[in-house]
PDB file of N, CA and C in Angstrom:
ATOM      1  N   UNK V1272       0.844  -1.175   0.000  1.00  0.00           N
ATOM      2  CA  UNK V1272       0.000   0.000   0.000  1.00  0.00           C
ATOM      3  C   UNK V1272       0.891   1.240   0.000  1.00  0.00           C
ATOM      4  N   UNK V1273       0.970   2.378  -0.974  1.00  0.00           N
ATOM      5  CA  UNK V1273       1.557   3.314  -0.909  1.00  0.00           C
ATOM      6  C   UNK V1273       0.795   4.502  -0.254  1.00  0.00           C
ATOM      7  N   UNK V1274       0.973   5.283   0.589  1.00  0.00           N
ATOM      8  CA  UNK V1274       0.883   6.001   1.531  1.00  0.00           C
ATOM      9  C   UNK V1274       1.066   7.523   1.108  1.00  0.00           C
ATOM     10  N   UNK V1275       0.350   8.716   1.281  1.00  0.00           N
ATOM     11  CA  UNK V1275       0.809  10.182   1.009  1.00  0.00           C
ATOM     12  C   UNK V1275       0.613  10.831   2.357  1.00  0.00           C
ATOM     13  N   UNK V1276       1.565  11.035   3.264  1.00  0.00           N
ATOM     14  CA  UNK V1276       1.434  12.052   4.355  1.00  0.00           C
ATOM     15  C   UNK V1276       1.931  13.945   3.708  1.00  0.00           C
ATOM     16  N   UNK V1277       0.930  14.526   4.400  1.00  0.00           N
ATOM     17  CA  UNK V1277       0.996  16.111   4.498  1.00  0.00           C
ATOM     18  C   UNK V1277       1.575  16.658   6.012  1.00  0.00           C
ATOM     19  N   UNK V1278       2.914  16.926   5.994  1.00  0.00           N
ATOM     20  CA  UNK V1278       2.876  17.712   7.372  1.00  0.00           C
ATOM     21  C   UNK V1278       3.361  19.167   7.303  1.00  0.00           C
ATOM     22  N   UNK V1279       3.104  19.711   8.443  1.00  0.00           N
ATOM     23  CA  UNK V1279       3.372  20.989   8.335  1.00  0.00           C
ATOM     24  C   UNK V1279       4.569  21.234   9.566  1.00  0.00           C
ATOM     25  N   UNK V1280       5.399  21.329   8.742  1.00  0.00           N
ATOM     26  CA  UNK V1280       6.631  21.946   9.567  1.00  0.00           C
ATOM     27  C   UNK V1280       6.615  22.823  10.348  1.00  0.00           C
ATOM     28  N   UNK V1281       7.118  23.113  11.759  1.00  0.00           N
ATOM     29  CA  UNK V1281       7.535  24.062  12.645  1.00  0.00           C
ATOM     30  C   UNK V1281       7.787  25.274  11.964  1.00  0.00           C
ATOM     31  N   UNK V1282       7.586  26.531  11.414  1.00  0.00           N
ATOM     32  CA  UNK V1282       8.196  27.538  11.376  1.00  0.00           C
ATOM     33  C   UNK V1282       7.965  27.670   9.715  1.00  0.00           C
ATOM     34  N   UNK V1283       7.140  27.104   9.297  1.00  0.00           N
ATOM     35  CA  UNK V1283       7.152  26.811   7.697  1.00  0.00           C
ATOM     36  C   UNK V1283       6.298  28.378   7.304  1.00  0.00           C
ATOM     37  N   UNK V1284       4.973  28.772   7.988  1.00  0.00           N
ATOM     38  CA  UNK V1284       4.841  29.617   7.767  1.00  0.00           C
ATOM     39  C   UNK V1284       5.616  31.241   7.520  1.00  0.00           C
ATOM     40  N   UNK V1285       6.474  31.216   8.639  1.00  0.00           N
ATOM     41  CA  UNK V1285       7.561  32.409   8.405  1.00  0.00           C
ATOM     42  C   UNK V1285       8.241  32.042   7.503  1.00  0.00           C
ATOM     43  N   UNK V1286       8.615  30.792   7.027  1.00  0.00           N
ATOM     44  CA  UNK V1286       9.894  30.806   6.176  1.00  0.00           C
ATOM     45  C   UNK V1286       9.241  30.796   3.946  1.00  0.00           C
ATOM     46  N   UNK V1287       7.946  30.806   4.152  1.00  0.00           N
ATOM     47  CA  UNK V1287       6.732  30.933   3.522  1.00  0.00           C
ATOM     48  C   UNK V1287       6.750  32.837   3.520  1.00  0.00           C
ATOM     49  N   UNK V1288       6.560  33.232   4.558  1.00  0.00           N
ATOM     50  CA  UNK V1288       6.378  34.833   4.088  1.00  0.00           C
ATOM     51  C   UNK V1288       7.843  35.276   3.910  1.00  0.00           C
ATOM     52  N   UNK V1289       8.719  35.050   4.485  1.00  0.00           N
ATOM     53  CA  UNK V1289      10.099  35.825   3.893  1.00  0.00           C
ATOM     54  C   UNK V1289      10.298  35.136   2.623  1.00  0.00           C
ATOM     55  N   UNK V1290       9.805  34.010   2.428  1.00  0.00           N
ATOM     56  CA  UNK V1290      10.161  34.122   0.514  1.00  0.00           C
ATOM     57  C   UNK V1290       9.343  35.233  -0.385  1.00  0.00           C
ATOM     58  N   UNK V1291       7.777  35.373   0.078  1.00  0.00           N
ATOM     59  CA  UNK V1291       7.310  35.674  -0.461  1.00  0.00           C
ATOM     60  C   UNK V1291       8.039  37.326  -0.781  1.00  0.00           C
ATOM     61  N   UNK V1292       8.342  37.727   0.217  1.00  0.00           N
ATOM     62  CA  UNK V1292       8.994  39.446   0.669  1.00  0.00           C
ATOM     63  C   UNK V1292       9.645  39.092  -0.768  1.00  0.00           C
ATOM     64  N   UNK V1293      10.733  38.406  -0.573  1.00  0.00           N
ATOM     65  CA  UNK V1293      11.887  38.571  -1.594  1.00  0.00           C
ATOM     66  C   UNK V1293      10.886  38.570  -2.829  1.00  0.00           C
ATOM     67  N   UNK V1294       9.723  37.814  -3.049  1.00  0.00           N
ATOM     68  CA  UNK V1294       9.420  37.746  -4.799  1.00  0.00           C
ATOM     69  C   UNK V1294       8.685  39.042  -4.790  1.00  0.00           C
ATOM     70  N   UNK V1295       7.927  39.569  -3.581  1.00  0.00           N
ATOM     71  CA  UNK V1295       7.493  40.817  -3.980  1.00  0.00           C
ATOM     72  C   UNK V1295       8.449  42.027  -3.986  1.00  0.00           C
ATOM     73  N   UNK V1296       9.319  41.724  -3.694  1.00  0.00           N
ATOM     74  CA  UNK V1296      10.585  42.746  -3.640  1.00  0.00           C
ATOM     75  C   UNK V1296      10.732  42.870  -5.011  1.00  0.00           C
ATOM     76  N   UNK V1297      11.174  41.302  -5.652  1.00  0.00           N
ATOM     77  CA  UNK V1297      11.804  41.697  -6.708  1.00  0.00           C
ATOM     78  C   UNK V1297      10.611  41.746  -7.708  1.00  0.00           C
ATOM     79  N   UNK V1298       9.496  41.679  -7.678  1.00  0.00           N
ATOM     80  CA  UNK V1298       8.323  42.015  -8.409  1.00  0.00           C
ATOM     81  C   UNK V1298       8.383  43.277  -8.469  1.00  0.00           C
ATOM     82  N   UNK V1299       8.478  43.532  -7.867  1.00  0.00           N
ATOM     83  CA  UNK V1299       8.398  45.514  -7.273  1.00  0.00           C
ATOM     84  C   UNK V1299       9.148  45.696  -8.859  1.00  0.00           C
ATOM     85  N   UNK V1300      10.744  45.529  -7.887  1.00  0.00           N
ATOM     86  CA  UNK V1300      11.692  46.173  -8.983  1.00  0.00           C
ATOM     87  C   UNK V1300      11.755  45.587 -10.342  1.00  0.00           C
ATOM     88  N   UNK V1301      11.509  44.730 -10.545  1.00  0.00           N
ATOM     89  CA  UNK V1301      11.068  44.779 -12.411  1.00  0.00           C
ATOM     90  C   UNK V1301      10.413  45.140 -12.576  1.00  0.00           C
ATOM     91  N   UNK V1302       9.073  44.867 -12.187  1.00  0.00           N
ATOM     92  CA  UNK V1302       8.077  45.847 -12.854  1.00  0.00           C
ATOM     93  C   UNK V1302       8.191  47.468 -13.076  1.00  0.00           C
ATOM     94  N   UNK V1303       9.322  48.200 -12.892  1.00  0.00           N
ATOM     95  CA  UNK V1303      10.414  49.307 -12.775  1.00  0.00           C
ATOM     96  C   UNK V1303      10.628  49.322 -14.542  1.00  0.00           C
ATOM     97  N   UNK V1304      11.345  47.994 -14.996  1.00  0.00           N
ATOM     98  CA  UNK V1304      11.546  47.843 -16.026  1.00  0.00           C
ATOM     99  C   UNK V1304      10.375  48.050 -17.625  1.00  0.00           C
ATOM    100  N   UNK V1305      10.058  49.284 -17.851  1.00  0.00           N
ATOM    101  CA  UNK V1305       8.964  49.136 -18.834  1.00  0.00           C
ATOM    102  C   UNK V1305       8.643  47.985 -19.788  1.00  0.00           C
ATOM    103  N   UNK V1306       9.376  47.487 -20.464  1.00  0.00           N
ATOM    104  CA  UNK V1306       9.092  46.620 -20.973  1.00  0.00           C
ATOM    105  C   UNK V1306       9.096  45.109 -20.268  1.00  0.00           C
ATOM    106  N   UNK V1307       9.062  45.306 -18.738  1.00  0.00           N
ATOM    107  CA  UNK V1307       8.544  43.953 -17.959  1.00  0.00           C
ATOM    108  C   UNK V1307       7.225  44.266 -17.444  1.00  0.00           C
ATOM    109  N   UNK V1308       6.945  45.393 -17.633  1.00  0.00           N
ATOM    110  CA  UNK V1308       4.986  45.081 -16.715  1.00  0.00           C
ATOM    111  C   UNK V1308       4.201  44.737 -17.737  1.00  0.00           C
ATOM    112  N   UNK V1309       4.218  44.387 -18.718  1.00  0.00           N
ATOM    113  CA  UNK V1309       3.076  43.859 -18.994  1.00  0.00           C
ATOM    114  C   UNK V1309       3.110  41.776 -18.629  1.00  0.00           C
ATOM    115  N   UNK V1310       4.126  41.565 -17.771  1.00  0.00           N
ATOM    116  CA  UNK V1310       4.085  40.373 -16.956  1.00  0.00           C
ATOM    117  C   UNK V1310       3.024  40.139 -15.738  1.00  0.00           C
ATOM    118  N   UNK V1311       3.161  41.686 -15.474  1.00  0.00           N
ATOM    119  CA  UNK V1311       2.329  41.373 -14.272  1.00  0.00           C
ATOM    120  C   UNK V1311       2.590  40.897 -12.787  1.00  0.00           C
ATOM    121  N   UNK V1312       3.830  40.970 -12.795  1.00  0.00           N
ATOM    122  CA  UNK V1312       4.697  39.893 -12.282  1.00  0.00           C
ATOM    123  C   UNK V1312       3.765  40.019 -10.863  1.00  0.00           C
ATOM    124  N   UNK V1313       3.933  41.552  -9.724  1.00  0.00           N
ATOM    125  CA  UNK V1313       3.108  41.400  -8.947  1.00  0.00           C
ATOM    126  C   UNK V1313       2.330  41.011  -8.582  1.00  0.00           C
ATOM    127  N   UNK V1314       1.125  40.692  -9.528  1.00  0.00           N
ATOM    128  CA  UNK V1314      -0.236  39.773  -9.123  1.00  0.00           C
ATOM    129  C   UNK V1314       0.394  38.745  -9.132  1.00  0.00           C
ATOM    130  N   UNK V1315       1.313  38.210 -10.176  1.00  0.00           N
ATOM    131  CA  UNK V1315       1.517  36.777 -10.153  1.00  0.00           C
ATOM    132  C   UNK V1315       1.970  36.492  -8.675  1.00  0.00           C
ATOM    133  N   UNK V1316       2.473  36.898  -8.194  1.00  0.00           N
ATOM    134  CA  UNK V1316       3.172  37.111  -7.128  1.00  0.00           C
ATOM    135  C   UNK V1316       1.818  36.494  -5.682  1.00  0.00           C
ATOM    136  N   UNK V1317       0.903  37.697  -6.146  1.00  0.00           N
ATOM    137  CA  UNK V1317      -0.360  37.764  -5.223  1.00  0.00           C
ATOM    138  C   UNK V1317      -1.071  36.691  -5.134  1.00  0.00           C
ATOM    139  N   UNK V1318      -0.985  36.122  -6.281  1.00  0.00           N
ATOM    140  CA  UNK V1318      -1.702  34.879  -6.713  1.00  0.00           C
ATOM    141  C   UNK V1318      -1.048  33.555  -6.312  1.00  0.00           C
ATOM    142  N   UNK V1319       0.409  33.643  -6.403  1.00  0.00           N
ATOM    143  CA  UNK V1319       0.998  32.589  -5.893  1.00  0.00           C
ATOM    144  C   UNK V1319       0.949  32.639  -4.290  1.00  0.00           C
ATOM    145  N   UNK V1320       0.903  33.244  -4.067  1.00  0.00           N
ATOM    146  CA  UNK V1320       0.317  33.522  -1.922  1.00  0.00           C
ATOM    147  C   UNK V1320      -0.032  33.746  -1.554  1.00  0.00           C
ATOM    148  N   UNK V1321      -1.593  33.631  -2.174  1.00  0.00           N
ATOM    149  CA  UNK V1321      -2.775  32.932  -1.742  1.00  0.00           C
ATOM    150  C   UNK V1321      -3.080  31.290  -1.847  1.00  0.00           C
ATOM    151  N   UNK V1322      -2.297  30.970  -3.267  1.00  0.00           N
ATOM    152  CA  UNK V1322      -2.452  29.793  -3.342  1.00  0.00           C
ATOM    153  C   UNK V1322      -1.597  28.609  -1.997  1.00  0.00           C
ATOM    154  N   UNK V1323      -0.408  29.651  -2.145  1.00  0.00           N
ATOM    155  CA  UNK V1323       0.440  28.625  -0.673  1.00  0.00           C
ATOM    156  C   UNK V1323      -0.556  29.096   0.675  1.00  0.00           C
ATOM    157  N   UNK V1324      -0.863  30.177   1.147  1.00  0.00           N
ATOM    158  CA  UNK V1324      -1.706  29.791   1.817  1.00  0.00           C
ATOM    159  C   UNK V1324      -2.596  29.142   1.911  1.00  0.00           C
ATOM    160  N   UNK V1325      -3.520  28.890   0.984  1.00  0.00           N
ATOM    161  CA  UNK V1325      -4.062  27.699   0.654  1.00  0.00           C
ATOM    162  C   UNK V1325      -3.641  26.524   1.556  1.00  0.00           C
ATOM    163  N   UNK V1326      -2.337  25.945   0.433  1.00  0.00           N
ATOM    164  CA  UNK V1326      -1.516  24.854   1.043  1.00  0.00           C
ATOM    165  C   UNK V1326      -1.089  24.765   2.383  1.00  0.00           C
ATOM    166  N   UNK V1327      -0.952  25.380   3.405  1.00  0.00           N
ATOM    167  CA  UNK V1327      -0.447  25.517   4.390  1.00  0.00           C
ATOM    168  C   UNK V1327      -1.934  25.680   5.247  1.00  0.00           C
ATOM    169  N   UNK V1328      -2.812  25.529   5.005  1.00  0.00           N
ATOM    170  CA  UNK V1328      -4.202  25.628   5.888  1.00  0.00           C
ATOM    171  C   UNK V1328      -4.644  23.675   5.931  1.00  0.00           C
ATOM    172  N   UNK V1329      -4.390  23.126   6.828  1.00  0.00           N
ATOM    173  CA  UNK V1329      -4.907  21.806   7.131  1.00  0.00           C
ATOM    174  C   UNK V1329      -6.217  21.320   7.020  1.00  0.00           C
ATOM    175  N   UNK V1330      -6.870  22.527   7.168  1.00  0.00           N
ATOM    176  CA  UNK V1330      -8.356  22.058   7.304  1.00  0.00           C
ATOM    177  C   UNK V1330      -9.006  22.382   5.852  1.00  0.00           C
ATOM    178  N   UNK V1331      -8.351  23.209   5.058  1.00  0.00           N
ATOM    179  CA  UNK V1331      -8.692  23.106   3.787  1.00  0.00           C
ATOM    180  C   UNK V1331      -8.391  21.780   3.113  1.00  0.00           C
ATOM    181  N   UNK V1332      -7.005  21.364   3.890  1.00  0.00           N
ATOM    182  CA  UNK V1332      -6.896  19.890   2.918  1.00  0.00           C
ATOM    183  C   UNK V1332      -7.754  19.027   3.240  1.00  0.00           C
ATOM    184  N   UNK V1333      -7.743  19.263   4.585  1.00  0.00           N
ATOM    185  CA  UNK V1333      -9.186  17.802   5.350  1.00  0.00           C
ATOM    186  C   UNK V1333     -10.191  17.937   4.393  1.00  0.00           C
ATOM    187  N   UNK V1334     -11.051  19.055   3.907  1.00  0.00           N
ATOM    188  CA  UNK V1334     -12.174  19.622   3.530  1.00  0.00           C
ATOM    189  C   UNK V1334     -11.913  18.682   2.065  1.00  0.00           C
ATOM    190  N   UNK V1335     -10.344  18.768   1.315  1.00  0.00           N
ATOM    191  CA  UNK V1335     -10.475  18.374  -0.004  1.00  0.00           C
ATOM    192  C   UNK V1335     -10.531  16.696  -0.004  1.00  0.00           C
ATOM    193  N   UNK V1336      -9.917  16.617   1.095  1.00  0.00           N
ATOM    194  CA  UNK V1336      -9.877  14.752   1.099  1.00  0.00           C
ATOM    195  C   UNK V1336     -11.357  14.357   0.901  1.00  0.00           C
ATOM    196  N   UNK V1337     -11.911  14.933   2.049  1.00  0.00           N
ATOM    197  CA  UNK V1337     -13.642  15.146   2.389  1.00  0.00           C
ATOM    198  C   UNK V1337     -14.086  14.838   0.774  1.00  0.00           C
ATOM    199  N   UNK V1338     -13.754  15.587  -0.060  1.00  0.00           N
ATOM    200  CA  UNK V1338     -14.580  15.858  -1.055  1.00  0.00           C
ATOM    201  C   UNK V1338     -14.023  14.376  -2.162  1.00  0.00           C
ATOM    202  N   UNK V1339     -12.943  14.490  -2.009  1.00  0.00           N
ATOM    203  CA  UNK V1339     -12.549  13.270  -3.573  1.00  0.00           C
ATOM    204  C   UNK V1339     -12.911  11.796  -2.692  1.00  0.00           C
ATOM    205  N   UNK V1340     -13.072  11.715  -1.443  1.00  0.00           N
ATOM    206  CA  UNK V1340     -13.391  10.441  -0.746  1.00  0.00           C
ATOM    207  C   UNK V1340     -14.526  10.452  -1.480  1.00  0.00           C
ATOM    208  N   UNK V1341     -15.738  11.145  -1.441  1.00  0.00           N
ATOM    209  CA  UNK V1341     -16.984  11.088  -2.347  1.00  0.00           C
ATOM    210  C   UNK V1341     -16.911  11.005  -3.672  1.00  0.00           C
ATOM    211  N   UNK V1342     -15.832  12.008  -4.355  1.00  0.00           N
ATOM    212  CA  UNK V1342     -15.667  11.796  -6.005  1.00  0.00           C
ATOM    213  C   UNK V1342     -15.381  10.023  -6.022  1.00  0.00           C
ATOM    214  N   UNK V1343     -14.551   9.583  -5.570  1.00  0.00           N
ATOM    215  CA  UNK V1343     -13.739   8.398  -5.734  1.00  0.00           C
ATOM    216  C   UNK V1343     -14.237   6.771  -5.186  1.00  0.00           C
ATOM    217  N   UNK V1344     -15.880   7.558  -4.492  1.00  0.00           N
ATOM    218  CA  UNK V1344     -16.374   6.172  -3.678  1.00  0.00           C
ATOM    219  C   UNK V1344     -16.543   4.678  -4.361  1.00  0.00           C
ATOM    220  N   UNK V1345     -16.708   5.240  -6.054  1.00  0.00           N
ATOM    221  CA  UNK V1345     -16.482   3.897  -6.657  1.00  0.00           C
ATOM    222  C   UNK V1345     -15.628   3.587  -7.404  1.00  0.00           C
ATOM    223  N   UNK V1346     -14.158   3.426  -6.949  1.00  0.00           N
ATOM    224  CA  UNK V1346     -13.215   3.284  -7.686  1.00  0.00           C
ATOM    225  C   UNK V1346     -12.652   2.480  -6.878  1.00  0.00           C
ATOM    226  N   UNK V1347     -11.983   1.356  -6.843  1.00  0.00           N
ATOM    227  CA  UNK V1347     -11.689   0.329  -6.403  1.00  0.00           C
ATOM    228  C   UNK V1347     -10.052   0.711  -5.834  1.00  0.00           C
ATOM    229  N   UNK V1348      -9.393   1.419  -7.152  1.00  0.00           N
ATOM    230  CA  UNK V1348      -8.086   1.794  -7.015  1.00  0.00           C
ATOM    231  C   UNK V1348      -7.152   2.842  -6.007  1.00  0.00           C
ATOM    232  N   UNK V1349      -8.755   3.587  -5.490  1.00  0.00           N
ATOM    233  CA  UNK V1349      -8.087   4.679  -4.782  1.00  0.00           C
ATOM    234  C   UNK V1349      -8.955   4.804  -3.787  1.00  0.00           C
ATOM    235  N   UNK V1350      -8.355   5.679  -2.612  1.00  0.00           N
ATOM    236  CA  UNK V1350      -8.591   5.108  -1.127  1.00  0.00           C
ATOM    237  C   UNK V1350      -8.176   6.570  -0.900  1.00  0.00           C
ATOM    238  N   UNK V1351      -8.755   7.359   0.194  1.00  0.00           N
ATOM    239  CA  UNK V1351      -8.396   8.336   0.871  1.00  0.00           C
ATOM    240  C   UNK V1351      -9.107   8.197   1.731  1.00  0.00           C
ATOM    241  N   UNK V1352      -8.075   8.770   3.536  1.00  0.00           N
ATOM    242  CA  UNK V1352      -8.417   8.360   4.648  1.00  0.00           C
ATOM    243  C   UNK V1352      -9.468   9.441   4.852  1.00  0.00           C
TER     244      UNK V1352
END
């Protein structure tokens, strides 16, 4: 039986927002560069941390297991606790 554990590390959240600093830092300063904003880079930025918050919320994952345990009730092959 192969197995998928999710844990959440000690301190993962801070080490989660000081990355983010640095990409909005350097989002900042390209987007400086005229011919780099039409990247957008900032939202991308915004968008990517919300999504790790996302990831880093447990009870959102409980909520998703919750949900594909029902997608998956008749599939023989797959199993979520």
């Amino acid at each position: 039986v192969q197995v998928a554990v999710k844990v959440l590390h000690p301190a993962v959240a801070a080490m989660v927002d000081a990355d983010l600093a640095v990409m909005r830092a350097g989002a900042w300063a390209l987007e400086l560069v005229p011919h780099v904003r039409w990247l957008s880079l900032r939202e991308s930025v915004e968008e990517f941390a919300s999504l790790m918050t996302l990831q880093m919320d447990l009870r959102i994952e409980a909520a998703n297991l919750d949900r594909f345990r029902v997608n998956f009730r008749d599939s023989p092959d797959v199993n979520f606790p």
